[in-house]
Amino acid sequence: MFLSIDAGNSNIVFGLFDPKELLWKHEFRVETRFNLLEHELEGAMHLYFLENNLHKSQISQVGISSVVPEINALLVQFCQMYLRLSPYLISGESYRNLQISTSKPNEIGSDLMANAVAAYTKFQCACIIVDFGTALTFTVIDIKGEMKGVNIVPGIKTAIKSLHTNTSKLPEVSLDWPASAIGKDTVHSIQAGILYGYAGLVKGMIESIKEELPNENFKIVATGGLSSILVNLKERFDELDRNLTLEGIRQITLHNRSGKSFQ
């Protein structure tokens, strides 16, 4: 099996791809912390593998995307010591000779590039990838596979946490879709403001990108842990793929290790 590790600012996601069934079959998460220890990762993986009747010997390759440089050495050491494997850590150098091109490889997060590679490989057309994570990002790719740019705004949970942290009376609320766009009490008011507000933001951003590039026939692809929260956006997306980043990590790793185009 192939292990993709996606280290983000909130969570480190471990995903396992079964090459026989061509499916992402297993996923677990560990909270991202700068003081995270190797034995904590070992314990989390060991427990998950026990519960799912897996063994670390089933893993043959590992690819890592990390936007948290402070934990890169930990992740590499974990793979080397616990899995006995040398992982591929994606960097700006990894983007050479991919189907996706970017003029600023060292400024593009490896998670965003993974999204772009996976989406373009699948659709072979212009794409707008909306990633609902710690940040809400919009990655724009044209028909030729050139990354035109990325828009970044605070993610939904980030906005809710910021509202709670920076006010004395507003609570941190759950991400439940409200019955009405007009808040009736404090919790409902925050949920309506954030969720309906972000739905409008996503719609508006997609339309603005389309207006700026009117000759592109975009596929709209959503991913990220919160991609299903904004229920009134489902019809706006051509594809909803929670495993998009994991798949992109796998493709970039295999491409760079084999030296061949991904199939």
Coordinates of C-alpha atoms in Angstrom, one line a residue:
M1 CA 0.0 0.0 0.0
F2 CA 1.0 3.6 -0.5
L3 CA 1.0 5.9 2.5
S4 CA 0.3 9.6 1.9
I5 CA 1.0 12.0 4.8
D6 CA -0.6 15.4 4.5
A7 CA 0.7 17.7 7.2
G8 CA -1.4 20.8 7.6
N9 CA -1.7 23.5 10.2
S10 CA -4.5 21.8 12.1
N11 CA -4.0 18.0 11.4
I12 CA -1.6 15.5 10.0
V13 CA -3.6 13.2 7.8
F14 CA -2.4 9.6 7.1
G15 CA -4.1 8.0 4.1
L16 CA -3.6 4.4 2.7
F17 CA -4.1 3.6 -0.9
D18 CA -4.7 0.0 -2.0
P19 CA -3.1 -0.6 -5.4
K20 CA -5.1 -3.8 -6.0
E21 CA -8.5 -2.1 -5.5
L22 CA -7.3 1.3 -6.7
L23 CA -9.0 2.9 -3.7
W24 CA -8.1 5.1 -0.7
K25 CA -9.3 2.7 2.0
H26 CA -8.0 4.0 5.3
E27 CA -7.5 7.4 6.9
F28 CA -6.6 8.7 10.3
R29 CA -5.6 12.0 11.8
V30 CA -3.2 13.4 14.4
E31 CA -3.4 16.9 15.7
T32 CA -0.5 19.1 14.4
R33 CA 1.7 20.3 17.2
F34 CA 5.3 21.7 17.1
N35 CA 6.1 19.6 20.2
L36 CA 4.7 16.3 18.7
L37 CA 7.0 13.3 19.5
E38 CA 7.8 10.4 17.3
H39 CA 6.4 7.9 19.8
E40 CA 3.0 9.7 19.6
L41 CA 2.9 9.1 15.9
E42 CA 3.9 5.5 16.4
G43 CA 1.3 5.0 19.0
A44 CA -1.5 6.5 16.9
M45 CA -0.6 4.4 13.8
H46 CA -0.1 1.2 15.9
L47 CA -3.6 1.6 17.4
Y48 CA -5.2 2.4 14.1
F49 CA -3.6 -0.6 12.5
L50 CA -4.7 -2.9 15.3
E51 CA -8.3 -1.7 15.0
N52 CA -8.3 -2.2 11.3
N53 CA -6.4 -5.5 11.0
L54 CA -3.4 -3.8 9.2
H55 CA 0.3 -4.2 9.5
K56 CA 3.0 -1.6 8.8
S57 CA 4.8 -4.2 6.6
Q58 CA 2.0 -3.7 4.1
I59 CA 3.2 -0.2 3.3
S60 CA 5.7 -0.1 0.4
Q61 CA 6.1 3.7 -0.3
V62 CA 5.5 6.9 1.5
G63 CA 5.0 10.5 0.2
I64 CA 4.8 13.5 2.4
S65 CA 3.3 17.0 1.8
S66 CA 3.9 19.4 4.6
V67 CA 3.1 23.1 5.0
V68 CA 4.6 23.0 8.6
P69 CA 8.4 22.9 8.1
E70 CA 8.9 22.6 11.9
I71 CA 7.7 19.0 11.9
N72 CA 9.3 17.8 8.6
A73 CA 12.3 16.2 10.3
L74 CA 10.0 14.4 12.7
L75 CA 7.8 12.9 9.9
V76 CA 10.9 11.7 7.9
Q77 CA 12.4 10.2 11.1
F78 CA 9.1 8.5 11.9
C79 CA 9.0 6.8 8.5
Q80 CA 12.6 5.8 8.7
M81 CA 12.6 4.4 12.2
Y82 CA 9.0 3.0 12.5
L83 CA 8.2 2.0 8.9
R84 CA 11.8 1.3 7.8
L85 CA 11.1 3.3 4.7
S86 CA 12.6 6.4 3.2
P87 CA 9.8 8.8 2.4
Y88 CA 9.6 11.3 -0.4
L89 CA 9.2 14.8 0.9
I90 CA 7.6 17.1 -1.7
S91 CA 9.3 20.4 -2.4
G92 CA 9.5 23.0 -5.1
E93 CA 12.0 20.8 -6.9
S94 CA 9.3 18.1 -7.2
Y95 CA 7.3 20.1 -9.7
R96 CA 9.7 19.8 -12.6
N97 CA 8.3 17.9 -15.6
L98 CA 4.8 17.5 -14.0
Q99 CA 1.7 18.1 -16.1
I100 CA 1.1 21.1 -13.9
S101 CA 3.5 24.0 -14.3
T102 CA 4.0 27.1 -12.0
S103 CA 6.2 30.1 -12.4
K104 CA 6.9 30.2 -8.6
P105 CA 7.4 26.6 -7.4
N106 CA 8.9 27.6 -4.1
E107 CA 5.9 29.8 -3.2
I108 CA 3.2 27.2 -3.9
G109 CA 2.2 25.0 -0.9
S110 CA 2.8 21.3 -1.6
D111 CA -0.8 20.6 -0.6
L112 CA -2.1 23.0 -3.3
M113 CA 0.2 21.5 -5.9
A114 CA -1.0 18.0 -4.9
N115 CA -4.6 19.1 -5.4
A116 CA -3.7 20.6 -8.8
V117 CA -1.9 17.5 -10.0
A118 CA -4.7 15.1 -8.9
A119 CA -7.5 17.2 -10.4
Y120 CA -5.8 18.0 -13.7
T121 CA -4.7 14.3 -14.2
K122 CA -8.2 13.2 -13.7
F123 CA -10.1 15.8 -15.8
Q124 CA -7.4 17.0 -18.3
C125 CA -9.1 20.4 -18.4
A126 CA -9.1 23.8 -16.7
C127 CA -10.0 23.5 -13.0
I128 CA -10.9 25.6 -10.0
I129 CA -10.0 23.6 -6.8
V130 CA -11.7 24.8 -3.6
D131 CA -10.0 23.3 -0.6
F132 CA -11.8 23.7 2.7
G133 CA -9.1 23.5 5.3
T134 CA -7.5 25.7 8.0
A135 CA -7.4 28.2 5.1
L136 CA -10.0 28.2 2.4
T137 CA -8.1 28.2 -0.9
F138 CA -9.0 28.5 -4.6
T139 CA -6.4 27.1 -7.0
V140 CA -6.9 28.0 -10.7
I141 CA -5.5 25.8 -13.5
D142 CA -5.9 26.6 -17.2
I143 CA -6.5 24.1 -20.0
K144 CA -2.8 23.7 -20.6
G145 CA -2.1 22.7 -17.0
E146 CA -0.6 26.1 -16.0
M147 CA -1.3 27.2 -12.5
K148 CA -2.7 30.7 -13.0
G149 CA -2.9 31.5 -9.3
V150 CA -4.3 30.9 -5.8
N151 CA -6.7 32.8 -3.6
I152 CA -6.5 32.3 0.1
V153 CA -9.0 33.3 2.9
P154 CA -9.3 32.1 6.5
G155 CA -11.0 28.7 6.7
I156 CA -14.5 28.2 8.3
K157 CA -13.2 26.8 11.6
T158 CA -10.5 29.5 11.7
A159 CA -13.1 32.2 11.3
I160 CA -15.3 30.8 14.1
K161 CA -12.3 30.4 16.4
S162 CA -11.1 33.9 15.7
L163 CA -14.6 35.3 16.4
H164 CA -14.7 33.5 19.8
T165 CA -11.1 34.4 20.7
N166 CA -11.3 38.1 19.9
T167 CA -14.7 38.8 21.6
S168 CA -15.7 38.5 25.2
K169 CA -19.2 37.2 24.8
L170 CA -19.5 35.2 21.6
P171 CA -19.1 31.4 22.0
E172 CA -17.3 29.0 19.8
V173 CA -20.1 27.2 18.0
S174 CA -20.5 23.8 16.2
L175 CA -20.6 23.7 12.4
D176 CA -24.3 22.7 12.1
W177 CA -26.2 24.1 9.1
P178 CA -28.8 26.5 10.5
A179 CA -32.5 26.3 9.6
S180 CA -32.6 29.9 8.6
A181 CA -30.2 32.6 7.2
I182 CA -31.5 35.0 9.8
G183 CA -30.1 34.3 13.3
K184 CA -32.7 33.9 16.1
D185 CA -30.2 33.6 19.0
T186 CA -26.5 34.0 19.6
V187 CA -25.5 30.5 18.4
H188 CA -27.8 30.6 15.4
S189 CA -26.6 34.0 14.5
I190 CA -23.0 32.9 14.3
Q191 CA -23.8 29.8 12.4
A192 CA -26.0 31.7 9.9
G193 CA -23.4 34.4 9.5
I194 CA -20.4 32.1 9.0
L195 CA -22.0 29.3 7.0
Y196 CA -24.3 31.3 4.8
G197 CA -21.6 34.0 4.5
Y198 CA -19.0 31.5 3.4
A199 CA -21.3 29.9 0.9
G200 CA -21.8 33.3 -0.6
L201 CA -18.0 33.9 -0.5
V202 CA -17.4 30.6 -2.4
K203 CA -20.0 31.4 -5.0
G204 CA -18.7 34.9 -5.5
M205 CA -15.1 33.8 -5.8
I206 CA -15.8 31.2 -8.4
E207 CA -17.9 33.6 -10.5
S208 CA -15.1 36.3 -10.2
I209 CA -12.5 33.8 -11.5
K210 CA -14.8 32.7 -14.3
E211 CA -15.4 36.4 -15.3
E212 CA -11.6 37.0 -15.4
L213 CA -10.9 33.9 -17.5
P214 CA -14.1 33.7 -19.7
N215 CA -12.5 31.4 -22.3
E216 CA -11.8 28.6 -19.8
N217 CA -14.4 25.9 -19.3
F218 CA -13.7 25.1 -15.7
K219 CA -14.4 22.0 -13.7
I220 CA -15.1 23.0 -10.1
V221 CA -13.6 20.5 -7.7
A222 CA -14.1 20.6 -3.9
T223 CA -11.9 18.9 -1.3
G224 CA -10.8 19.2 2.3
G225 CA -12.3 18.0 5.6
L226 CA -15.0 20.7 5.6
S227 CA -16.0 20.4 2.0
S228 CA -19.4 18.9 2.8
I229 CA -20.4 21.5 5.4
L230 CA -21.8 24.1 3.1
V231 CA -24.7 21.9 1.9
N232 CA -26.2 24.6 -0.4
L233 CA -23.0 24.5 -2.5
K234 CA -23.2 20.9 -3.6
E235 CA -24.7 21.7 -7.0
R236 CA -21.9 24.2 -7.6
F237 CA -19.3 21.5 -7.6
D238 CA -18.6 19.1 -10.4
E239 CA -16.6 16.8 -8.1
L240 CA -16.4 16.4 -4.3
D241 CA -13.2 14.5 -3.5
R242 CA -12.0 14.4 0.1
N243 CA -8.9 12.3 -1.0
L244 CA -7.7 14.8 -3.7
T245 CA -4.7 15.9 -1.7
L246 CA -3.7 12.4 -0.7
E247 CA -4.0 11.3 -4.4
G248 CA -1.9 14.2 -5.6
I249 CA 0.8 13.3 -3.0
R250 CA 0.9 9.8 -4.4
Q251 CA 1.1 10.9 -8.0
I252 CA 3.9 13.4 -7.4
T253 CA 5.9 10.9 -5.4
L254 CA 5.5 8.1 -8.0
H255 CA 6.4 10.5 -10.8
N256 CA 9.6 11.7 -9.1
R257 CA 10.7 8.3 -8.0
S258 CA 10.1 6.6 -11.3
G259 CA 11.0 9.5 -13.6
K260 CA 8.0 8.7 -15.7
S261 CA 4.7 10.4 -16.3
F262 CA 2.0 9.2 -13.9
Q263 CA -0.5 6.7 -15.2

